[in-house]
Amino acid sequence: MAGARRKLLLMGRSGSGKSSMRSIIFSNYSAFDTRRLGATIDVEHSHLRFLGNMTLNLWDCGGQDAYMDHYFSTQRDNIFRMVEALIFVFDVESKELRKDIETFVLCLRNLYEFSPSSKIFALVHKMDLVILEKRQDVYRALMKSLEDTSAMFSFQVQGFATTIWDESLYKAWSSIVCSLIPNVALFQKHLQTFADISEADEVILFEKTTFLVISHVTNPRSPGFRSDSTRFEKISNIIKQYKQSCSKLRAQFQSLSIRGTDSTSYLDTMTSNTMIMVIMSHKPDIRGSSNLPGGNDINGDGDESLADEAENNIILANIKIARKMFEKIEMMNPDDR
Amino acid sequence: MADFGGFPQILSLFYATFHPTEGTKVLYQVPPGSVVKSTDPSAFNTPLFDFESINSYIIPKPQLCNKLLTLRVNNYRIVSHPVHIWGSSYARNSFLFNFCFVFHKDADISAYNPVVRKLSKMFQALEEQNKFLSSAQMSEGLKSIVDQVYEDLNNYCECFIPIDEANSINIKLFPLHHPPPRIKAFHVPISTVQLKAVMDVNWDPTMEKIVEFIDGINSVRKIAELADTDYKLTRKCIQHLMYYGCVIVVDIFQFSNSYACTADISTLANDRHVGEECQSYVASPGANKRNVCDLLELYCSLHNGQTVKEWYIANREHLRGIDIRRFISFGIIKGIIYRVNVFPVLEDINVAATDPLDKRLLRLTKNIKHFDDICTDTQTSRVQSLQSLEKYGEVVLIRA
């Protein structure tokens, strides 16, 4: 059974941050580690297995003038053929924004010729160098030009403001990769079922190595404080860094449960390629005693922890049962629905 | 000395580097306009080749760096040694550069490989020590060095340029020969040049001692003995002489040897030069030169199964005025006859050996060595060796 192979073109001016992004998301570099990366010579090809049935063929194209000249002349059909997605990185500090946009247009022109069904993503990168108040404006201004130019070629560009120093990078790449997963809707559907049965407030499915969010389901009746819309990518960022810290101590991260005042979060392996996070808000105790903030044990020793353990076991059992189903989805032929 | 046609000319020498925003670019080229277009009035009208098409191989990926890289483009061959230096002081953490030599595609560039490598490593050291290349970028000093290397190697085949108090470029082109084959103790070196005439006071002392014993008769082992030098050193010296084409090695000449013709016997008949050479070489001092036809007939009369002694007795009349040893040597050197070796093989060993000499003898025989080897090693005569071997069982002699 052949897996889906997705060719991604990562282009942008030299030094805009393409290889840094690639190494953070796909090679476990920390943002600080990217300092020691060298310039990309010509095109760096990476083959990354994503889930069970998809291979991402990432073409990290060096942005020096000499290479760009090649991409648009002698190497045109080699570069622009069979592209699933173009990820164009704009350095927000670029002194030649006009030239960058022209290069973007050249890419669109070639994609229109060789891969007209390609998806287009624009990352407005290094946003940490722009002062907070100006960020929206800078982003919107650039995106306006890009949307106009993309429309000329009947492409719809999706934009993200990113920086390697916060979770915005994860949001962008999650969106990019998920748009390429052949049966992402199926994941969503089954995750919803799982959430309903578990009576969970929220369930999130992550890819195991990159920790990119594949899918998430939120119970509409869950308490209102879950209003931080960036929480998913924040979790990606935090857990990934936690995993890296664990590996520095020669420990392999397996699972996590965090008990808070109002809810408990469980993070565990779902399939060999995915991890699942289940957030359960605390229910009132069955015997009628109130669930005081701070988790005080009113009824005596042991009841509190018994309830915890019970819930823990239930969640794990649910995950175990659901595992087979999710494994099946992963191994599915991409053309199946 | 092997025929040497001279070193090929360097058609162009250029220095390229990786610029952080522009990518691979040629910073300097000599002669002007040979690689990329130049505004210099003396520049070429069109470059020798399209640099754009090969620039990814001039500054290649790190995995191909710090190695000798040769590529062919159209009618030209480019020999280079790209260097990749990691360092946080550089933009993008690395400095990449390459000094490239351009030759005609059919040129024999083997002599230049060590030169290109050496030059690259030297510039790498200069860069690491005091940022010679990256800070200067295109200083006049670097330009004149490139010019001088190009001129001197093309005109004089050597180049010496002092760069600063500590560093200098010191290059000389040497023809690259094939490594010589292993020499055995029983081989006999024959000199092809007047060794005494080319020798000078700077030669190796062992070499000086052995030269007078290289007479085409003494085996390597014998030479070491006569010259009172260490056998291993003697062998090494002979190998050196072989490498430079000053000697060739043949077997020990004995009347008990057997020789036979090879398939190349026809060269004596077809090649006039070989024929003439043979005539002069094999004639005894003071005798008349013999006819090439006669010589050919004599060579053909050699066969396996007949020793030189027997052959001489049979052909005595025809062999007047011919130096037998030289006759045989000439045949061997030119490859028109070959030596038939005799290998003793012991069927079964009936008795255990006690004598250490005998033990050695048996070991040699077990390793299938021919009599020359055995006799030289044990310093016994063939008859003696055979007698010793027969004590231990039946000996079968194989001629090949």
XYZ file of C-alpha atoms in Angstrom:
737
model
C 0.000 0.000 0.000
C 1.644 3.167 -1.139
C 1.629 6.094 1.230
C 0.744 9.565 0.058
C 3.854 11.539 -0.905
C 3.560 15.237 -0.529
C 6.159 17.579 -2.011
C 6.505 20.825 -0.108
C 8.517 23.722 -1.473
C 10.084 25.903 1.175
C 11.291 29.100 -0.469
C 12.233 32.598 0.496
C 15.159 34.991 0.472
C 18.495 33.891 1.937
C 18.562 34.086 5.719
C 14.795 34.405 6.100
C 14.594 31.447 8.483
C 13.531 28.485 6.355
C 16.141 25.994 7.590
C 15.701 27.180 11.172
C 11.985 26.455 11.007
C 12.582 23.094 9.445
C 15.049 22.071 12.116
C 12.785 23.174 14.977
C 9.652 21.459 13.730
C 11.154 18.362 12.164
C 14.574 17.888 13.782
C 14.043 18.702 17.448
C 16.254 21.779 17.487
C 15.468 24.400 20.076
C 15.125 27.990 18.884
C 18.501 28.731 20.425
C 20.176 25.813 18.617
C 19.288 27.266 15.228
C 22.025 29.839 15.703
C 24.635 27.323 14.668
C 23.014 26.392 11.357
C 24.915 27.208 8.179
C 23.561 28.477 4.891
C 21.621 25.921 2.865
C 23.680 24.952 -0.177
C 21.365 24.438 -3.151
C 18.307 22.358 -2.183
C 18.174 20.248 0.986
C 15.765 17.363 0.647
C 14.135 15.851 3.733
C 11.877 12.838 3.725
C 9.674 12.851 6.788
C 7.197 10.171 7.658
C 4.093 11.740 9.040
C 1.473 9.472 10.600
C 1.437 6.087 8.992
C 0.405 6.827 5.494
C 2.045 10.064 4.494
C 5.577 11.057 3.523
C 6.445 14.715 3.433
C 9.089 15.488 0.848
C 10.359 18.849 2.019
C 12.480 20.864 -0.449
C 14.347 23.498 1.554
C 15.616 25.757 -1.242
C 18.633 27.948 -0.563
C 17.701 31.577 -1.138
C 20.954 33.014 -2.521
C 20.662 34.899 -5.809
C 22.691 32.326 -7.715
C 20.275 29.550 -6.693
C 17.116 31.593 -7.318
C 18.356 32.243 -10.842
C 18.593 28.509 -11.368
C 15.166 27.744 -9.910
C 13.470 30.061 -12.364
C 15.498 29.074 -15.399
C 17.288 25.758 -15.879
C 15.650 23.983 -12.935
C 12.111 25.231 -13.439
C 10.322 22.012 -14.091
C 12.397 20.053 -11.606
C 11.495 22.487 -8.806
C 7.898 23.378 -9.605
C 6.497 20.083 -10.808
C 4.246 17.937 -8.577
C 4.168 20.452 -5.763
C 1.453 19.998 -3.154
C 2.214 23.159 -1.228
C 4.439 26.217 -1.501
C 5.552 27.721 1.786
C 7.052 31.129 1.078
C 8.882 32.762 3.956
C 9.007 36.555 4.179
C 11.598 38.054 6.493
C 9.758 40.917 8.181
C 13.055 42.801 8.391
C 13.824 42.492 4.695
C 15.173 45.660 3.122
C 13.962 44.603 -0.302
C 10.346 43.660 0.275
C 9.454 44.622 -3.268
C 11.977 42.145 -4.637
C 10.698 39.451 -2.262
C 7.162 39.933 -3.527
C 8.430 39.750 -7.106
C 10.094 36.442 -6.311
C 6.818 35.259 -4.802
C 5.027 36.190 -7.999
C 7.607 34.284 -10.043
C 6.919 31.216 -7.900
C 3.197 31.575 -8.434
C 3.684 31.952 -12.155
C 5.719 28.738 -12.332
C 3.341 26.849 -10.059
C 0.445 27.952 -12.212
C 2.221 26.313 -15.115
C 3.479 23.129 -13.449
C 1.354 22.499 -10.327
C -1.836 24.551 -10.609
C -3.572 22.706 -7.762
C -0.824 23.515 -5.295
C -1.719 25.145 -1.966
C -0.042 28.449 -1.166
C 1.125 29.475 2.297
C 2.915 32.679 3.244
C 4.769 32.958 6.523
C 5.535 36.467 7.719
C 8.485 35.472 9.824
C 10.690 36.952 12.562
C 7.689 38.784 14.033
C 9.492 38.955 17.364
C 11.550 41.790 15.847
C 8.451 43.947 15.383
C 7.015 45.802 18.371
C 3.813 44.282 19.668
C 1.528 47.121 18.679
C 2.709 47.178 15.095
C 2.514 43.467 14.408
C -1.084 43.320 13.188
C -0.536 46.211 10.800
C 2.701 44.857 9.355
C 1.121 41.484 8.823
C -2.066 42.816 7.269
C -0.218 45.180 4.960
C 1.932 42.435 3.517
C -0.924 39.944 3.305
C -3.016 42.404 1.311
C -0.351 42.525 -1.436
C 0.039 38.781 -1.373
C -3.679 38.110 -1.557
C -3.986 40.408 -4.554
C -1.087 38.820 -6.402
C -2.280 35.289 -5.637
C -5.721 36.097 -6.932
C -4.133 36.976 -10.295
C -3.223 33.307 -10.648
C -6.436 32.008 -9.085
C -4.530 30.905 -6.000
C -5.756 31.453 -2.474
C -2.911 32.263 -0.157
C -3.118 31.443 3.534
C -0.937 33.590 5.754
C 0.574 33.245 9.203
C 2.620 35.584 11.363
C 5.409 33.512 12.870
C 8.543 33.566 14.967
C 10.715 30.755 16.255
C 10.524 32.230 19.736
C 6.898 31.355 20.457
C 4.138 28.949 19.593
C 3.087 30.749 16.404
C 5.474 28.540 14.446
C 3.560 25.461 15.545
C 0.225 26.934 14.567
C 1.447 27.694 11.058
C 3.013 24.305 10.467
C 0.109 22.398 11.998
C -2.226 24.117 9.592
C 0.089 23.506 6.664
C 0.617 19.823 7.365
C -3.022 19.151 8.277
C -4.175 20.612 5.003
C -2.154 17.881 3.352
C -3.313 14.917 5.433
C -5.527 12.951 3.100
C -8.160 11.815 5.599
C -7.976 14.525 8.250
C -11.782 14.750 8.357
C -11.911 11.125 9.436
C -9.587 11.838 12.338
C -11.822 14.717 13.343
C -14.940 12.580 13.214
C -13.563 9.786 15.370
C -11.954 12.172 17.797
C -15.379 13.759 18.289
C -16.865 10.362 19.044
C -14.092 9.661 21.523
C -14.621 13.003 23.226
C -18.356 12.435 23.488
C -17.971 8.996 24.999
C -15.277 10.098 27.432
C -17.310 13.152 28.387
C -14.114 15.119 28.011
C -13.981 18.898 27.876
C -11.380 18.840 25.177
C -9.433 16.252 23.239
C -6.371 17.002 21.131
C -4.513 14.656 18.801
C -0.793 15.351 18.224
C 1.729 13.801 15.838
C 4.270 12.066 18.016
C 7.635 13.372 16.785
C 6.875 16.913 15.702
C 4.007 17.435 18.173
C 2.032 19.271 15.556
C -1.704 19.312 16.233
C -3.556 17.019 13.855
C -7.032 17.518 15.172
C -8.901 18.842 18.212
C -12.392 18.676 19.590
C -13.900 20.976 22.181
C -17.076 20.294 24.084
C -19.253 23.399 23.640
C -20.594 23.017 27.159
C -17.162 23.238 28.750
C -16.486 26.130 31.120
C -15.761 29.518 29.552
C -12.147 29.961 30.678
C -10.979 27.902 27.762
C -10.999 30.937 25.577
C -7.286 31.218 24.702
C -7.443 30.339 21.033
C -3.705 29.846 20.873
C -3.737 27.170 23.558
C -3.228 24.266 21.105
C 0.015 25.469 19.635
C 1.152 26.537 23.087
C 0.721 22.979 24.256
C 2.707 21.757 21.218
C 5.523 24.124 22.038
C 5.565 23.412 25.781
C 5.334 19.626 25.536
C 7.950 19.474 22.789
C 10.382 21.424 24.907
C 9.533 19.231 27.872
C 10.234 16.155 25.768
C 13.617 17.604 24.802
C 14.472 18.244 28.430
C 13.528 14.674 29.280
C 15.756 13.296 26.548
C 18.660 15.370 27.858
C 18.260 13.433 31.086
C 18.228 10.184 29.096
C 14.588 9.656 30.016
C 11.990 8.918 27.379
C 8.788 10.856 27.757
C 5.811 8.513 27.826
C 2.805 10.108 29.455
C 1.728 13.001 31.589
C -1.141 13.858 33.839
C -1.622 17.265 35.401
C -4.205 17.843 38.012
C -5.383 21.429 38.268
C -7.987 23.100 40.413
C -10.859 22.608 38.010
C -9.666 19.973 35.628
C -7.152 17.262 34.956
C -5.247 16.760 31.724
C -3.999 13.400 30.551
C -1.432 13.044 27.787
C -0.662 9.567 26.543
C 0.311 7.594 23.459
C -2.570 6.899 21.159
C -0.916 5.074 18.242
C 2.745 4.651 17.335
C 2.549 7.965 15.465
C 0.205 9.990 17.648
C -0.384 11.169 21.177
C -3.692 12.183 22.656
C -4.469 14.759 25.289
C -7.725 14.468 27.202
C -8.903 17.285 29.439
C -11.550 16.385 31.992
C -13.104 18.991 34.189
C -13.755 17.867 37.702
C -17.266 16.513 38.244
C -19.069 16.874 41.564
C -18.434 13.887 43.848
C -21.000 11.056 43.491
C -21.669 10.911 47.204
C -22.744 14.513 47.242
C -19.867 16.219 49.021
C -18.749 19.381 47.334
C -15.654 19.595 45.262
C -13.840 22.413 47.014
C -11.118 24.404 45.235
C -7.766 23.134 46.330
C -9.029 19.579 46.228
C -9.642 19.180 49.957
C -10.597 15.785 51.055
C -13.757 16.205 53.097
C -14.835 12.633 53.439
C -11.616 11.326 54.809
C -8.395 9.823 53.523
C -8.290 7.973 50.261
C -11.508 9.047 48.600
C -9.908 11.799 46.618
C -7.138 9.637 45.281
C -9.524 6.781 44.593
C -11.597 9.045 42.424
C -8.453 10.189 40.633
C -7.289 6.700 40.060
C -10.669 5.636 38.799
C -10.799 8.458 36.329
C -7.224 7.806 35.248
C -7.954 4.178 34.601
C -11.108 4.972 32.694
C -9.299 7.378 30.416
C -6.465 4.923 29.764
C -8.932 2.174 29.067
C -10.819 4.384 26.637
C -7.611 5.292 24.865
C -6.638 1.656 24.604
C -9.944 0.745 23.053
C -9.863 3.663 20.666
C -6.311 2.873 19.624
C -7.210 0.180 17.161
C -9.628 2.475 15.406
C -7.091 5.251 15.095
C -4.404 2.890 13.879
C -6.763 1.783 11.193
C -7.350 5.366 10.083
C -3.614 5.985 9.905
C -2.909 2.974 7.765
C -5.740 3.702 5.408
C -5.044 4.232 1.765
C -5.176 8.002 1.309
C -7.785 7.678 -1.370
C -10.233 5.872 0.886
C -12.810 7.890 2.731
C 62.811 6.999 -18.001
C 59.303 6.458 -19.224
C 58.322 8.733 -22.070
C 57.176 12.017 -20.637
C 55.460 14.572 -22.840
C 55.500 17.458 -20.414
C 52.883 18.744 -18.006
C 49.602 20.055 -19.436
C 49.067 23.809 -19.432
C 46.679 25.388 -16.960
C 44.131 27.105 -19.177
C 42.571 29.091 -16.353
C 42.902 29.469 -12.605
C 40.063 31.025 -10.635
C 39.076 31.685 -7.053
C 35.412 31.321 -6.117
C 33.623 31.805 -2.835
C 30.121 31.562 -1.363
C 28.604 34.957 -0.713
C 25.820 34.989 1.953
C 23.259 36.663 -0.279
C 24.593 36.212 -3.785
C 25.683 32.605 -3.540
C 28.607 31.157 -5.512
C 30.622 33.819 -7.280
C 34.017 34.059 -8.960
C 36.083 36.648 -7.151
C 39.137 36.443 -9.328
C 40.144 34.698 -12.536
C 43.284 34.524 -14.606
C 43.429 35.032 -17.563
C 40.686 37.697 -17.383
C 37.342 36.724 -18.865
C 38.176 33.021 -19.011
C 35.416 31.916 -16.642
C 32.981 34.810 -16.298
C 32.621 37.902 -18.454
C 35.036 40.641 -17.606
C 35.342 44.299 -18.508
C 39.109 44.095 -18.563
C 40.370 45.241 -21.982
C 42.569 42.170 -22.324
C 39.752 39.787 -21.393
C 38.537 36.861 -23.478
C 35.579 37.639 -25.711
C 33.644 34.665 -24.411
C 34.408 32.559 -21.382
C 35.725 29.019 -21.868
C 32.492 27.518 -20.542
C 29.188 28.506 -18.950
C 29.995 29.009 -15.293
C 26.324 29.226 -14.316
C 25.735 25.647 -15.354
C 28.362 24.245 -13.001
C 28.417 26.692 -10.123
C 26.692 24.203 -7.805
C 29.729 21.961 -8.162
C 32.271 24.689 -7.541
C 30.876 25.356 -4.078
C 29.178 22.020 -3.418
C 27.284 20.673 -0.421
C 29.408 20.185 2.721
C 29.591 16.432 2.124
C 31.629 17.033 -1.048
C 33.901 19.645 0.498
C 37.471 19.137 1.662
C 37.989 16.556 -1.052
C 39.546 16.657 -4.468
C 36.768 17.287 -6.972
C 37.158 16.911 -10.716
C 34.467 17.741 -13.205
C 34.282 17.876 -16.943
C 32.345 20.567 -18.754
C 32.335 20.501 -22.561
C 35.986 20.401 -23.631
C 37.433 21.295 -20.284
C 38.287 19.576 -17.072
C 38.201 21.464 -13.779
C 40.248 20.190 -10.851
C 39.440 21.734 -7.509
C 39.449 21.174 -3.784
C 36.537 23.075 -2.204
C 37.033 24.044 1.424
C 34.339 24.470 4.075
C 35.367 26.145 7.306
C 32.886 26.271 10.202
C 33.106 29.266 12.492
C 30.657 31.422 14.394
C 32.600 34.523 13.387
C 31.451 34.131 9.796
C 28.084 35.191 8.424
C 25.932 32.029 8.319
C 28.552 30.257 10.439
C 30.707 29.119 7.525
C 33.253 30.220 4.993
C 33.372 28.325 1.713
C 35.899 28.842 -1.041
C 37.561 27.018 -3.910
C 40.675 27.462 -6.039
C 39.980 25.819 -9.384
C 42.329 24.760 -12.154
C 40.996 24.432 -15.688
C 42.624 22.081 -18.197
C 41.765 20.642 -21.551
C 39.580 17.582 -21.129
C 42.171 15.156 -22.535
C 45.069 16.427 -20.483
C 46.822 14.099 -18.059
C 46.295 15.952 -14.831
C 47.654 13.367 -12.408
C 50.635 15.531 -11.529
C 48.348 18.424 -10.551
C 46.184 16.541 -8.044
C 48.659 16.832 -5.172
C 49.313 20.461 -6.112
C 45.641 21.458 -6.004
C 45.205 19.697 -2.702
C 48.278 21.302 -1.204
C 47.321 24.793 -2.323
C 43.829 24.420 -0.866
C 45.066 23.125 2.444
C 47.558 25.935 2.649
C 44.924 28.591 2.058
C 42.699 26.865 4.582
C 45.465 27.103 7.154
C 46.052 30.768 6.311
C 42.353 31.494 6.668
C 42.105 29.691 9.988
C 45.193 31.398 11.355
C 44.582 34.984 10.386
C 41.478 35.215 8.182
C 43.730 35.729 5.194
C 41.020 35.136 2.603
C 37.854 36.405 4.251
C 39.225 39.713 5.467
C 41.286 40.512 2.422
C 38.445 39.448 0.167
C 39.959 40.715 -3.001
C 43.140 42.351 -1.945
C 45.812 42.999 -4.522
C 48.016 40.539 -2.670
C 45.680 37.611 -3.304
C 45.241 38.598 -6.940
C 48.980 38.680 -7.523
C 49.405 35.302 -5.820
C 46.855 33.736 -8.161
C 48.533 35.394 -11.150
C 51.929 34.175 -10.105
C 50.856 30.579 -9.457
C 49.281 30.507 -12.914
C 52.348 31.950 -14.660
C 55.013 30.030 -12.784
C 53.390 26.613 -13.004
C 52.757 27.047 -16.699
C 56.232 28.341 -17.482
C 58.485 26.650 -14.961
C 56.455 23.763 -13.495
C 57.294 25.057 -10.075
C 56.353 27.976 -7.925
C 57.686 29.621 -4.806
C 55.855 32.582 -3.285
C 56.565 33.880 0.201
C 53.331 35.144 1.732
C 54.438 36.355 5.110
C 57.191 35.552 7.607
C 55.674 32.212 8.465
C 53.974 31.046 5.265
C 54.929 30.476 1.667
C 53.641 28.637 -1.350
C 56.118 26.019 -2.486
C 54.871 23.833 -5.306
C 56.596 21.658 -7.844
C 55.010 19.401 -10.416
C 56.120 15.806 -10.414
C 55.062 13.194 -12.919
C 53.045 10.504 -11.243
C 54.126 6.947 -11.981
C 52.448 3.674 -11.208
C 53.527 2.122 -7.913
C 56.179 -0.546 -8.577
C 55.380 -4.214 -8.020
C 56.789 -6.099 -5.061
C 60.384 -7.178 -5.491
C 61.533 -10.583 -4.358
C 64.953 -11.586 -3.108
C 65.614 -13.661 -6.193
C 64.929 -10.841 -8.637
C 67.865 -9.391 -10.517
C 67.865 -5.653 -11.239
C 69.299 -4.423 -14.529
C 70.001 -0.742 -14.797
C 68.616 1.166 -17.760
C 70.491 4.382 -17.090
C 74.040 5.166 -16.090
C 73.365 5.166 -12.365
C 76.845 6.253 -11.381
C 76.574 9.241 -13.692
C 73.308 10.562 -12.218
C 74.307 9.940 -8.654
C 75.393 12.824 -6.463
C 76.424 13.406 -2.869
C 72.820 13.849 -1.724
C 71.830 10.295 -2.464
C 70.908 7.806 0.238
C 74.000 6.020 1.670
C 72.475 2.579 1.102
C 71.788 3.519 -2.489
C 75.369 4.660 -2.950
C 76.667 1.339 -1.699
C 74.468 -0.908 -3.791
C 74.755 0.888 -7.113
C 78.062 -0.699 -8.061
C 76.642 -4.179 -7.575
C 73.681 -3.676 -9.874
C 75.130 -5.487 -12.862
C 72.286 -7.557 -14.188
C 73.735 -10.680 -12.615
C 73.369 -10.231 -8.878
C 70.025 -10.891 -7.251
C 68.682 -8.444 -4.695
C 69.763 -10.773 -1.942
C 73.251 -11.057 -3.366
C 73.550 -7.299 -3.755
C 72.659 -6.793 -0.122
C 75.294 -9.337 0.826
C 78.020 -7.909 -1.370
C 77.331 -4.322 -0.426
C 76.971 -5.204 3.237
C 73.640 -3.416 3.569
C 70.377 -4.360 5.218
C 68.293 -6.544 2.890
C 65.049 -4.663 3.463
C 66.664 -1.308 2.767
C 68.320 -2.679 -0.330
C 65.001 -3.940 -1.576
C 63.415 -0.536 -0.943
C 66.178 1.217 -2.854
C 65.708 -1.062 -5.817
C 61.988 -0.374 -5.691
C 62.654 3.343 -5.789
C 64.902 2.903 -8.778
C 62.175 0.857 -10.425
C 59.601 3.590 -9.749
C 61.696 6.141 -11.598
C 62.396 3.725 -14.393
C 66.123 3.443 -13.684
C 66.152 -0.351 -13.329
C 64.052 -3.270 -14.411
C 64.015 -6.629 -12.690
C 64.457 -10.063 -14.180
C 65.122 -13.530 -12.832
C 68.537 -14.880 -11.897
C 70.246 -16.181 -14.982
C 71.359 -19.785 -14.668
C 72.140 -22.336 -17.274
C 69.739 -24.646 -15.559
C 66.828 -22.293 -16.281
C 64.271 -23.038 -18.943
C 62.623 -20.494 -21.141
C 59.909 -20.587 -23.728
C 58.320 -18.187 -26.216
C 55.367 -16.021 -25.450
C 52.643 -14.873 -27.801
C 54.483 -11.565 -28.256
C 57.342 -13.190 -30.157
C 55.909 -11.581 -33.262
C 57.064 -8.129 -32.124
C 60.624 -9.140 -32.885
C 59.572 -9.929 -36.409
C 57.242 -6.975 -36.958
C 58.849 -4.094 -35.097
C 62.026 -2.891 -36.794
C 63.232 -0.949 -33.760
C 62.976 -3.960 -31.507
C 64.866 -5.994 -34.066
C 67.679 -3.468 -34.298
C 67.864 -3.088 -30.564
C 68.103 -6.849 -30.224
C 70.909 -7.066 -32.738
C 73.079 -4.559 -30.911
C 72.262 -5.745 -27.426
C 72.923 -9.460 -27.824
C 76.088 -9.269 -29.878
C 79.216 -10.282 -27.981
C 81.934 -7.667 -27.724
C 83.835 -7.597 -30.977
C 81.459 -9.916 -32.834
C 79.360 -9.038 -35.866
C 75.706 -8.327 -35.494
C 73.485 -11.201 -36.364
C 70.562 -11.223 -38.690
C 67.182 -10.579 -37.112
C 65.856 -13.730 -38.780
C 68.537 -15.818 -37.139
C 67.785 -14.287 -33.779
C 64.110 -14.946 -34.224
C 64.786 -18.551 -35.086
C 66.948 -18.942 -32.017
C 64.268 -17.508 -29.755
C 61.695 -19.835 -31.213
C 63.919 -22.804 -30.563
C 63.683 -22.251 -26.836
C 61.100 -24.445 -25.216
C 59.844 -25.765 -21.960
C 61.611 -28.952 -20.964
C 65.040 -27.914 -22.206
C 67.496 -26.072 -20.003
C 69.597 -23.248 -21.364
C 72.612 -25.492 -21.063
C 70.999 -28.174 -23.207
C 69.787 -25.608 -25.677
C 73.240 -24.079 -25.906
C 74.846 -27.423 -26.632
C 72.251 -28.167 -29.289
C 72.632 -24.791 -31.003
C 76.282 -24.091 -30.407
C 77.061 -23.330 -34.024
C 74.281 -20.823 -34.398
C 75.120 -19.098 -31.139
C 78.574 -17.891 -32.106
C 79.075 -14.209 -31.396
C 76.047 -14.012 -29.164
C 76.168 -13.243 -25.480
C 73.772 -15.860 -24.043
C 72.952 -13.983 -20.863
C 72.136 -10.842 -22.767
C 70.157 -12.833 -25.306
C 67.978 -14.272 -22.593
C 67.729 -10.958 -20.717
C 66.612 -9.124 -23.816
C 63.910 -11.706 -24.433
C 62.620 -11.429 -20.873
C 62.683 -7.631 -20.800
C 60.817 -7.335 -24.076
C 58.372 -10.010 -23.046
C 59.079 -12.262 -26.013
C 60.150 -15.208 -23.868
C 59.173 -16.214 -20.367
C 60.920 -18.100 -17.618
C 59.641 -21.575 -16.895
C 59.656 -22.004 -13.141
C 59.912 -25.362 -11.407
C 57.705 -25.915 -8.399
C 58.483 -28.847 -6.132
C 55.399 -30.377 -4.556
C 55.547 -32.974 -1.788
C 52.821 -35.560 -2.146
C 52.858 -36.808 1.420
C 55.153 -36.030 4.235
C 56.317 -39.349 5.654
C 58.781 -38.237 8.265
C 58.637 -35.232 10.568
C 61.339 -32.667 9.982
C 63.892 -32.103 12.697
C 66.463 -29.918 11.073
C 65.483 -26.219 11.238
C 66.712 -25.693 7.714
C 64.613 -28.577 6.551
C 61.621 -27.222 8.400
C 62.008 -23.978 6.514
C 62.352 -25.859 3.295
C 59.160 -27.743 3.937
C 57.260 -24.609 4.803
C 58.353 -22.950 1.590
C 57.373 -25.948 -0.408
C 53.997 -26.069 1.242
C 53.447 -22.463 0.164
C 54.118 -23.444 -3.432
C 57.261 -21.517 -4.192
C 59.508 -22.208 -7.117
C 63.109 -23.266 -6.846
C 64.592 -19.798 -7.312
C 62.670 -18.563 -4.349
C 63.473 -21.609 -2.242
C 67.144 -21.626 -3.086
C 67.594 -17.924 -2.477
C 65.767 -18.161 0.781
C 67.591 -21.188 2.140
C 70.850 -20.333 0.412
C 71.232 -23.861 -0.930
C 71.619 -25.130 -4.430
C 68.746 -26.661 -6.325
C 70.264 -30.110 -6.136
C 70.735 -29.814 -2.414
C 67.179 -28.609 -1.875
C 65.782 -31.396 -3.956
C 67.776 -33.959 -2.081
C 66.609 -32.574 1.255
C 63.007 -32.647 0.131
C 63.189 -36.204 -1.110
C 63.969 -37.354 2.392
C 60.416 -36.524 3.387
C 58.441 -38.090 0.647
C 57.888 -38.214 -3.049
C 58.564 -34.953 -4.812
C 56.692 -33.987 -7.953
C 58.149 -31.237 -10.102
C 55.737 -28.961 -11.906
C 56.974 -26.714 -14.655
C 55.013 -23.571 -15.407
